[in-house]
Amino acid sequence: MWRLKRRWVQLLLKLTVGLVSLWMLALLSRPKTGWDPAYILSYSWLEYTDADGAPERVCNCSAILQGEMDAVEEAKILSITKAFRKSVQVPDEYYINETQDCRKFMIRRKYIPFPLSQEEEEFPLAYSMVVHHKVQNFERLLRAIYAPQNIYCVHVDKKAKPSVFAAISGITSCFPNVFLVSRAVDVVYAAWPRVQADLNCMADLYNSSTKWKYFINLCGQDFPLKTNLEIVRMLHSLRGGNSLESEQIAGGKKWRMSKVHQIIDGKIQGTNERKEPPPFNLPILSGNAYMVVNRGYVRSVLEDKRIQALMEWAKDTYSPDEFIWATIQRISGVPGSTWPNSKYDITDINAIARLVKWQWHEGSQSSLQAVYPECQGSHVRAVCVYGAGDLKWILEQHHLFANKFDTDIEPIAVYCLEKYLRQKALAEIH
């Protein structure tokens, strides 16, 4: 049946492009649900082109993605000019106003309104997105990963500016499968509320009607390195397993869970009170805040009494997001888990969840200590904000997502990456 549908779609693609405008007019009167590939007359309207008017269009993205230094240097020079940096700024009010008419917003921003393949339609994904600022970053991330069969929970920090909340509320209201978390928290860096934000989205996603296969958590400055189809195929290849950093904890980090910590005036502070050992003699593993896990793992997080006890114990530790998921991954009986033995350790480089360049691990290829090449963008809190010169390297990696991207600082990297992914996604359906 699917093959027949594909052949029919391919025949329709050969019809005159003039029919597209008539279809687009009909599209405006359709409900925002019930999209079907059989209605497609052309995919050209979903492509990102120079006609979209983005100021970054003057860059040669093809040359940048191939690592041609002249194009990369031109992008670097352009990125630091005052006029250009001003031209790429998109105020929160733009999204507040544009989302007053959701159908026009979705068409103008070229959101993909139908599953691009049966394979993707039958393998829905669930996303948690924790955001506190930079609405443009968030919206471009959502657009890059959006598919109607997936489901997206968005957690906006309770401290976020009213304009940020209003803009993101407007965006989420335009999609039946994108929603604000039912219970937002006041997120505190390196403290339990950062974990709670994801937990609240996990619960909302798990209790939704969509029977998604895998859960992926993101922040507003992540961006995909793969198309939705590529992500689905990579998750298929896990054969029910999970992929996240989980390794033996370094001695220098053990203080984080040996002393009681408290949130005072919006910041986490240590005390002299010693903590009790973790419950059930669970071995604590080191990791990070980001994961790619199956539905069963999420069910265990929400229902397993051992995990509930572990999370209660972790609430007064420092940066619990950097060990809680890694530890759960090594608990016996958790779907997709692995043994706690060090032979099963997985580093962030080996896991597919997230690619991050830490400043102290950068260096030349000839260096025996370097983990990855030097950042071609800039650094924020010792993390590389990817520039145009990083794109060739990051697209060679196996990770699903990378962090950090910032349209205020390095807009060309985001622009070229999203163009590349959209072109690839549309090419995959022919």
CSV table of C-alpha atoms in Angstrom, one decimal:
chain,number,residue,atom,x,y,z
A,1,MET,CA,0.0,0.0,0.0
A,2,TRP,CA,2.8,2.4,1.0
A,3,ARG,CA,4.7,1.7,-2.3
A,4,LEU,CA,1.6,2.5,-4.3
A,5,LYS,CA,1.1,5.7,-2.4
A,6,ARG,CA,4.8,6.7,-3.0
A,7,ARG,CA,4.4,6.1,-6.7
A,8,TRP,CA,1.3,8.2,-6.8
A,9,VAL,CA,3.0,11.0,-5.0
A,10,GLN,CA,6.0,10.9,-7.3
A,11,LEU,CA,3.6,11.2,-10.3
A,12,LEU,CA,2.0,14.2,-8.7
A,13,LEU,CA,5.4,15.8,-8.2
A,14,LYS,CA,5.7,15.9,-12.0
A,15,LEU,CA,2.6,18.1,-12.4
A,16,THR,CA,3.1,21.8,-13.1
A,17,VAL,CA,4.3,23.9,-10.2
A,18,GLY,CA,1.4,26.3,-11.0
A,19,LEU,CA,-1.0,23.9,-9.2
A,20,VAL,CA,0.9,24.5,-6.0
A,21,SER,CA,-0.6,28.0,-5.4
A,22,LEU,CA,-4.1,26.6,-5.7
A,23,TRP,CA,-3.3,23.9,-3.2
A,24,MET,CA,-1.8,26.4,-0.8
A,25,LEU,CA,-5.0,28.4,-0.9
A,26,ALA,CA,-7.0,25.3,-0.1
A,27,LEU,CA,-4.5,24.5,2.7
A,28,LEU,CA,-5.4,27.7,4.5
A,29,SER,CA,-8.9,26.4,5.0
A,30,ARG,CA,-7.9,22.9,6.2
A,31,PRO,CA,-7.9,22.0,9.9
A,32,LYS,CA,-4.4,21.9,11.4
A,33,THR,CA,-4.8,18.1,12.0
A,34,GLY,CA,-5.4,15.3,9.5
A,35,TRP,CA,-2.5,16.0,7.1
A,36,ASP,CA,-1.9,13.3,4.5
A,37,PRO,CA,0.9,12.9,2.0
A,38,ALA,CA,-1.6,12.1,-0.7
A,39,TYR,CA,-2.5,15.8,-0.8
A,40,ILE,CA,1.1,16.8,-1.7
A,41,LEU,CA,1.5,18.4,-5.1
A,42,SER,CA,5.0,19.7,-4.7
A,43,TYR,CA,7.6,19.7,-1.9
A,44,SER,CA,9.3,22.8,-3.3
A,45,TRP,CA,7.4,25.1,-0.9
A,46,LEU,CA,9.1,23.4,2.1
A,47,GLU,CA,12.6,24.1,0.9
A,48,TYR,CA,14.6,26.9,2.4
A,49,THR,CA,15.7,29.3,-0.3
A,50,ASP,CA,17.3,32.7,-0.7
A,51,ALA,CA,13.8,34.0,-1.5
A,52,ASP,CA,12.9,33.6,2.2
A,53,GLY,CA,14.9,36.8,2.8
A,54,ALA,CA,17.1,35.6,5.6
A,55,PRO,CA,20.2,38.0,6.0
A,56,GLU,CA,22.5,34.9,6.2
A,57,ARG,CA,21.6,34.0,2.6
A,58,VAL,CA,24.7,36.0,1.4
A,59,CYS,CA,26.9,33.1,2.8
A,60,ASN,CA,27.9,30.1,0.7
A,61,CYS,CA,26.6,27.3,2.9
A,62,SER,CA,27.7,24.6,0.5
A,63,ALA,CA,31.3,25.8,0.6
A,64,ILE,CA,31.1,26.2,4.4
A,65,LEU,CA,29.8,22.7,4.9
A,66,GLN,CA,32.7,21.4,2.8
A,67,GLY,CA,35.1,23.2,5.0
A,68,GLU,CA,36.4,25.7,2.4
A,69,MET,CA,38.4,28.2,4.4
A,70,ASP,CA,37.6,31.2,2.2
A,71,ALA,CA,33.9,30.8,2.8
A,72,VAL,CA,34.4,30.1,6.5
A,73,GLU,CA,36.5,33.3,6.9
A,74,GLU,CA,33.9,35.3,5.0
A,75,ALA,CA,31.2,34.0,7.4
A,76,LYS,CA,33.4,34.9,10.4
A,77,ILE,CA,33.9,38.5,9.2
A,78,LEU,CA,30.3,38.9,8.4
A,79,SER,CA,29.2,37.6,11.8
A,80,ILE,CA,31.1,40.3,13.7
A,81,THR,CA,29.8,43.3,11.7
A,82,LYS,CA,27.3,45.4,13.6
A,83,ALA,CA,24.8,45.8,10.8
A,84,PHE,CA,24.6,42.0,10.2
A,85,ARG,CA,24.3,41.1,13.9
A,86,LYS,CA,21.4,43.6,14.1
A,87,SER,CA,19.7,42.2,11.0
A,88,VAL,CA,19.6,38.6,12.4
A,89,GLN,CA,17.9,39.6,15.6
A,90,VAL,CA,14.3,38.5,15.9
A,91,PRO,CA,12.4,40.0,18.8
A,92,ASP,CA,9.9,38.0,20.9
A,93,GLU,CA,7.1,40.2,19.7
A,94,TYR,CA,7.6,38.8,16.2
A,95,TYR,CA,6.5,35.4,17.4
A,96,ILE,CA,3.7,36.8,19.5
A,97,ASN,CA,2.3,38.6,16.5
A,98,GLU,CA,2.9,35.9,13.9
A,99,THR,CA,1.3,33.1,15.9
A,100,GLN,CA,-2.0,35.0,16.0
A,101,ASP,CA,-2.7,33.2,12.7
A,102,CYS,CA,-1.3,29.7,13.1
A,103,ARG,CA,-1.9,28.4,9.6
A,104,LYS,CA,0.0,31.3,8.1
A,105,PHE,CA,2.7,31.0,10.6
A,106,MET,CA,3.2,27.3,9.9
A,107,ILE,CA,3.3,27.9,6.1
A,108,ARG,CA,5.5,31.0,6.3
A,109,ARG,CA,8.0,29.2,8.6
A,110,LYS,CA,7.8,26.0,6.4
A,111,TYR,CA,7.0,23.5,9.2
A,112,ILE,CA,6.7,20.0,7.7
A,113,PRO,CA,2.9,19.2,8.1
A,114,PHE,CA,2.9,15.5,7.2
A,115,PRO,CA,5.0,12.4,8.0
A,116,LEU,CA,7.7,12.1,5.3
A,117,SER,CA,7.6,8.3,5.3
A,118,GLN,CA,5.7,5.4,6.8
A,119,GLU,CA,8.9,4.4,8.6
A,120,GLU,CA,8.8,7.7,10.5
A,121,GLU,CA,5.1,7.7,11.0
A,122,GLU,CA,5.3,4.3,12.7
A,123,PHE,CA,8.1,5.3,15.0
A,124,PRO,CA,7.0,8.5,16.9
A,125,LEU,CA,9.4,10.2,19.2
A,126,ALA,CA,8.9,12.2,22.4
A,127,TYR,CA,10.9,15.4,23.2
A,128,SER,CA,11.3,17.4,26.4
A,129,MET,CA,12.5,21.0,25.7
A,130,VAL,CA,13.7,23.1,28.6
A,131,VAL,CA,13.9,26.8,27.7
A,132,HIS,CA,14.4,30.0,29.6
A,133,HIS,CA,15.4,32.6,26.9
A,134,LYS,CA,16.4,33.0,23.2
A,135,VAL,CA,13.0,32.4,21.6
A,136,GLN,CA,14.5,32.5,18.1
A,137,ASN,CA,16.8,29.6,19.1
A,138,PHE,CA,13.9,27.6,20.4
A,139,GLU,CA,11.7,28.2,17.4
A,140,ARG,CA,14.3,27.2,14.9
A,141,LEU,CA,15.2,24.1,16.9
A,142,LEU,CA,11.5,23.1,17.1
A,143,ARG,CA,11.1,23.7,13.3
A,144,ALA,CA,14.2,21.6,12.6
A,145,ILE,CA,12.9,18.6,14.6
A,146,TYR,CA,9.2,19.0,14.1
A,147,ALA,CA,7.1,16.1,12.6
A,148,PRO,CA,3.4,15.7,13.2
A,149,GLN,CA,3.7,12.1,14.4
A,150,ASN,CA,6.1,13.1,17.2
A,151,ILE,CA,5.1,14.8,20.5
A,152,TYR,CA,6.9,17.7,22.2
A,153,CYS,CA,6.7,19.0,25.8
A,154,VAL,CA,8.1,22.5,26.4
A,155,HIS,CA,9.2,23.6,29.9
A,156,VAL,CA,9.6,27.4,30.2
A,157,ASP,CA,11.5,28.4,33.3
A,158,LYS,CA,9.1,30.3,35.7
A,159,LYS,CA,11.8,33.0,35.9
A,160,ALA,CA,11.6,33.7,32.1
A,161,LYS,CA,10.6,37.1,30.9
A,162,PRO,CA,6.9,37.6,30.2
A,163,SER,CA,7.7,38.2,26.5
A,164,VAL,CA,9.6,34.9,26.3
A,165,PHE,CA,6.7,33.0,27.9
A,166,ALA,CA,4.1,34.7,25.7
A,167,ALA,CA,6.1,34.0,22.5
A,168,ILE,CA,6.7,30.4,23.3
A,169,SER,CA,3.0,30.0,24.4
A,170,GLY,CA,2.0,31.4,21.0
A,171,ILE,CA,4.3,29.0,19.1
A,172,THR,CA,3.1,25.9,21.0
A,173,SER,CA,-0.5,26.8,20.6
A,174,CYS,CA,-0.2,26.4,16.9
A,175,PHE,CA,0.5,22.7,17.0
A,176,PRO,CA,-1.7,19.8,18.4
A,177,ASN,CA,1.4,17.8,19.3
A,178,VAL,CA,3.4,20.6,21.0
A,179,PHE,CA,2.4,21.7,24.5
A,180,LEU,CA,3.6,23.5,27.6
A,181,VAL,CA,4.4,21.4,30.6
A,182,SER,CA,1.5,21.0,33.0
A,183,ARG,CA,3.7,22.0,36.0
A,184,ALA,CA,6.6,24.5,35.4
A,185,VAL,CA,9.3,25.0,38.0
A,186,ASP,CA,11.8,27.7,38.9
A,187,VAL,CA,15.0,26.2,37.4
A,188,VAL,CA,18.2,26.6,39.4
A,189,TYR,CA,21.5,25.8,37.7
A,190,ALA,CA,23.2,22.7,39.1
A,191,ALA,CA,20.3,22.0,41.4
A,192,TRP,CA,17.4,19.6,41.6
A,193,PRO,CA,14.8,21.8,39.8
A,194,ARG,CA,16.8,21.2,36.5
A,195,VAL,CA,16.0,17.5,36.8
A,196,GLN,CA,12.4,18.2,37.9
A,197,ALA,CA,11.8,20.2,34.7
A,198,ASP,CA,12.5,17.1,32.6
A,199,LEU,CA,10.7,14.8,35.1
A,200,ASN,CA,7.5,16.9,34.7
A,201,CYS,CA,7.7,16.7,31.0
A,202,MET,CA,8.4,12.9,31.1
A,203,ALA,CA,5.2,12.4,33.1
A,204,ASP,CA,3.2,14.5,30.7
A,205,LEU,CA,4.6,12.7,27.7
A,206,TYR,CA,4.2,9.3,29.2
A,207,ASN,CA,0.5,10.0,30.0
A,208,SER,CA,-0.2,11.4,26.6
A,209,SER,CA,-2.2,9.4,24.0
A,210,THR,CA,0.8,9.2,21.6
A,211,LYS,CA,2.6,5.8,22.1
A,212,TRP,CA,6.0,7.1,21.3
A,213,LYS,CA,9.1,4.8,21.2
A,214,TYR,CA,12.0,6.9,22.5
A,215,PHE,CA,12.4,10.0,24.7
A,216,ILE,CA,15.0,12.7,23.9
A,217,ASN,CA,15.5,15.7,26.2
A,218,LEU,CA,16.8,19.0,24.8
A,219,CYS,CA,17.6,22.6,25.9
A,220,GLY,CA,16.9,25.7,23.8
A,221,GLN,CA,20.5,25.9,22.4
A,222,ASP,CA,20.7,22.4,21.0
A,223,PHE,CA,20.3,21.6,17.3
A,224,PRO,CA,20.0,18.3,15.4
A,225,LEU,CA,22.7,16.9,13.3
A,226,LYS,CA,20.5,14.3,11.7
A,227,THR,CA,17.1,14.3,9.9
A,228,ASN,CA,14.1,12.8,11.6
A,229,LEU,CA,14.4,9.7,9.4
A,230,GLU,CA,18.1,9.3,10.3
A,231,ILE,CA,17.3,9.6,14.0
A,232,VAL,CA,14.5,7.0,13.7
A,233,ARG,CA,16.9,4.6,11.9
A,234,MET,CA,19.7,5.1,14.5
A,235,LEU,CA,17.2,4.5,17.3
A,236,HIS,CA,16.0,1.3,15.5
A,237,SER,CA,19.6,0.1,15.5
A,238,LEU,CA,19.8,0.4,19.3
A,239,ARG,CA,17.4,-2.6,19.4
A,240,GLY,CA,15.6,-1.3,22.5
A,241,GLY,CA,18.8,0.0,24.2
A,242,ASN,CA,19.5,3.5,25.5
A,243,SER,CA,22.3,5.8,24.7
A,244,LEU,CA,23.7,8.3,27.2
A,245,GLU,CA,26.9,9.0,29.0
A,246,SER,CA,27.4,6.7,32.0
A,247,GLU,CA,30.8,6.0,33.5
A,248,GLN,CA,32.7,5.6,36.8
A,249,ILE,CA,32.6,8.8,38.7
A,250,ALA,CA,35.9,10.7,39.1
A,251,GLY,CA,37.2,11.3,42.6
A,252,GLY,CA,37.1,15.1,42.1
A,253,LYS,CA,33.3,15.0,41.7
A,254,LYS,CA,32.4,12.9,44.7
A,255,TRP,CA,32.0,16.0,46.9
A,256,ARG,CA,28.9,16.8,44.9
A,257,MET,CA,26.9,14.0,46.6
A,258,SER,CA,28.8,13.7,49.9
A,259,LYS,CA,27.6,16.9,51.4
A,260,VAL,CA,24.1,18.4,51.7
A,261,HIS,CA,23.3,21.3,49.4
A,262,GLN,CA,20.6,23.9,49.6
A,263,ILE,CA,19.0,26.5,47.3
A,264,ILE,CA,19.5,29.9,48.9
A,265,ASP,CA,18.4,33.1,47.1
A,266,GLY,CA,18.1,31.2,43.8
A,267,LYS,CA,21.6,29.6,44.0
A,268,ILE,CA,22.8,26.3,45.2
A,269,GLN,CA,25.1,26.3,48.2
A,270,GLY,CA,26.9,23.6,50.1
A,271,THR,CA,26.7,22.9,53.8
A,272,ASN,CA,28.9,21.0,56.2
A,273,GLU,CA,26.2,18.3,56.8
A,274,ARG,CA,27.3,14.9,55.4
A,275,LYS,CA,24.8,12.9,53.3
A,276,GLU,CA,23.8,9.4,54.0
A,277,PRO,CA,24.9,6.7,51.4
A,278,PRO,CA,22.6,6.3,48.4
A,279,PRO,CA,19.6,3.9,48.9
A,280,PHE,CA,19.9,0.2,48.2
A,281,ASN,CA,23.7,0.6,47.9
A,282,LEU,CA,23.2,1.8,44.4
A,283,PRO,CA,26.5,2.6,42.6
A,284,ILE,CA,26.5,6.3,41.5
A,285,LEU,CA,27.7,6.8,38.0
A,286,SER,CA,28.8,10.0,36.2
A,287,GLY,CA,27.1,11.4,33.2
A,288,ASN,CA,25.3,14.5,31.9
A,289,ALA,CA,21.9,16.0,31.6
A,290,TYR,CA,21.0,14.6,28.2
A,291,MET,CA,19.8,11.2,27.1
A,292,VAL,CA,18.2,9.0,24.5
A,293,VAL,CA,16.1,6.4,26.3
A,294,ASN,CA,13.2,4.1,25.5
A,295,ARG,CA,9.7,4.3,26.8
A,296,GLY,CA,10.4,1.6,29.4
A,297,TYR,CA,13.2,3.6,30.9
A,298,VAL,CA,10.8,6.6,31.4
A,299,ARG,CA,8.2,4.2,32.9
A,300,SER,CA,10.9,3.0,35.4
A,301,VAL,CA,11.8,6.6,36.3
A,302,LEU,CA,8.1,7.4,37.1
A,303,GLU,CA,7.2,4.1,38.8
A,304,ASP,CA,10.2,2.1,40.1
A,305,LYS,CA,10.5,2.4,43.9
A,306,ARG,CA,14.3,2.1,43.8
A,307,ILE,CA,14.5,5.1,41.4
A,308,GLN,CA,12.0,7.1,43.5
A,309,ALA,CA,14.2,6.6,46.5
A,310,LEU,CA,17.3,7.5,44.6
A,311,MET,CA,15.7,10.7,43.3
A,312,GLU,CA,14.6,11.7,46.8
A,313,TRP,CA,18.1,11.1,48.1
A,314,ALA,CA,19.6,13.2,45.2
A,315,LYS,CA,17.4,16.3,45.8
A,316,ASP,CA,20.0,18.0,48.0
A,317,THR,CA,23.1,17.1,46.0
A,318,TYR,CA,25.1,19.4,43.6
A,319,SER,CA,24.3,19.0,39.9
A,320,PRO,CA,22.2,15.9,40.2
A,321,ASP,CA,21.5,16.0,36.4
A,322,GLU,CA,25.1,14.9,35.9
A,323,PHE,CA,24.6,11.6,37.7
A,324,ILE,CA,20.9,10.7,38.1
A,325,TRP,CA,20.2,9.5,34.5
A,326,ALA,CA,23.6,7.8,34.3
A,327,THR,CA,23.0,5.9,37.5
A,328,ILE,CA,19.5,4.9,36.5
A,329,GLN,CA,20.9,3.5,33.2
A,330,ARG,CA,23.0,1.0,35.3
A,331,ILE,CA,20.1,-0.2,37.6
A,332,SER,CA,19.1,-3.8,37.0
A,333,GLY,CA,15.7,-4.3,35.5
A,334,VAL,CA,15.5,-0.8,33.9
A,335,PRO,CA,14.6,-1.4,30.2
A,336,GLY,CA,17.7,-0.8,28.0
A,337,SER,CA,20.0,-0.6,31.0
A,338,THR,CA,23.5,-2.0,31.2
A,339,TRP,CA,25.5,-3.6,34.1
A,340,PRO,CA,27.3,-1.2,36.5
A,341,ASN,CA,30.7,-2.8,35.8
A,342,SER,CA,33.2,-0.4,34.3
A,343,LYS,CA,33.5,-2.5,31.1
A,344,TYR,CA,30.0,-1.1,30.3
A,345,ASP,CA,31.0,2.5,30.7
A,346,ILE,CA,29.9,4.9,28.0
A,347,THR,CA,31.5,8.4,27.5
A,348,ASP,CA,29.7,11.3,26.0
A,349,ILE,CA,31.7,10.8,22.8
A,350,ASN,CA,30.5,7.2,22.4
A,351,ALA,CA,26.9,7.9,23.3
A,352,ILE,CA,24.7,9.4,20.5
A,353,ALA,CA,22.7,11.8,22.7
A,354,ARG,CA,24.8,15.0,22.6
A,355,LEU,CA,28.0,16.4,21.1
A,356,VAL,CA,29.6,19.1,23.3
A,357,LYS,CA,33.0,20.7,22.8
A,358,TRP,CA,34.5,21.5,26.2
A,359,GLN,CA,37.3,24.1,26.0
A,360,TRP,CA,39.7,22.1,28.1
A,361,HIS,CA,39.4,19.0,25.8
A,362,GLU,CA,40.1,21.0,22.5
A,363,GLY,CA,43.3,20.9,20.6
A,364,SER,CA,45.1,20.0,17.4
A,365,GLN,CA,44.8,16.7,15.8
A,366,SER,CA,48.4,15.9,16.6
A,367,SER,CA,47.8,16.4,20.3
A,368,LEU,CA,47.5,13.1,22.3
A,369,GLN,CA,45.4,14.9,24.9
A,370,ALA,CA,42.9,16.6,22.6
A,371,VAL,CA,39.4,15.0,22.3
A,372,TYR,CA,38.3,17.2,19.4
A,373,PRO,CA,39.5,20.1,17.3
A,374,GLU,CA,39.5,23.7,18.5
A,375,CYS,CA,36.3,25.6,18.5
A,376,GLN,CA,35.8,27.8,15.5
A,377,GLY,CA,33.1,29.9,17.2
A,378,SER,CA,33.3,31.3,20.7
A,379,HIS,CA,33.1,30.0,24.2
A,380,VAL,CA,30.4,30.4,26.9
A,381,ARG,CA,31.2,28.9,30.3
A,382,ALA,CA,33.9,26.8,28.7
A,383,VAL,CA,31.5,25.3,26.1
A,384,CYS,CA,32.0,25.9,22.4
A,385,VAL,CA,29.3,27.9,20.7
A,386,TYR,CA,29.7,26.4,17.2
A,387,GLY,CA,30.7,28.7,14.4
A,388,ALA,CA,30.5,28.1,10.6
A,389,GLY,CA,33.9,26.5,10.7
A,390,ASP,CA,32.8,23.8,13.0
A,391,LEU,CA,30.0,22.5,10.7
A,392,LYS,CA,32.1,20.1,8.6
A,393,TRP,CA,33.5,18.4,11.6
A,394,ILE,CA,30.2,18.1,13.6
A,395,LEU,CA,28.4,16.6,10.6
A,396,GLU,CA,31.0,13.9,10.5
A,397,GLN,CA,30.1,12.8,14.1
A,398,HIS,CA,27.5,10.1,15.0
A,399,HIS,CA,25.6,12.2,17.6
A,400,LEU,CA,22.0,13.1,17.1
A,401,PHE,CA,22.3,16.6,18.5
A,402,ALA,CA,25.0,19.1,19.4
A,403,ASN,CA,25.3,21.9,21.9
A,404,LYS,CA,25.7,25.0,21.9
A,405,PHE,CA,24.2,27.0,19.1
A,406,ASP,CA,23.3,30.7,19.4
A,407,THR,CA,21.7,32.8,16.7
A,408,ASP,CA,22.8,35.9,18.4
A,409,ILE,CA,26.5,35.0,18.4
A,410,GLU,CA,27.0,32.5,15.5
A,411,PRO,CA,23.9,32.8,13.3
A,412,ILE,CA,25.5,31.4,10.1
A,413,ALA,CA,26.2,28.1,11.8
A,414,VAL,CA,22.5,27.6,12.5
A,415,TYR,CA,21.4,28.9,9.1
A,416,CYS,CA,23.6,26.6,7.1
A,417,LEU,CA,22.9,23.6,9.3
A,418,GLU,CA,19.1,24.0,9.1
A,419,LYS,CA,19.3,24.4,5.3
A,420,TYR,CA,21.4,21.3,5.0
A,421,LEU,CA,19.0,19.2,7.1
A,422,ARG,CA,15.9,20.4,5.3
A,423,GLN,CA,17.4,19.7,1.9
A,424,LYS,CA,18.4,16.2,3.1
A,425,ALA,CA,15.0,15.5,4.6
A,426,LEU,CA,13.2,16.4,1.4
A,427,ALA,CA,15.6,14.4,-0.7
A,428,GLU,CA,15.0,11.3,1.4
A,429,ILE,CA,11.4,11.1,0.3
A,430,HIS,CA,12.0,10.9,-3.4
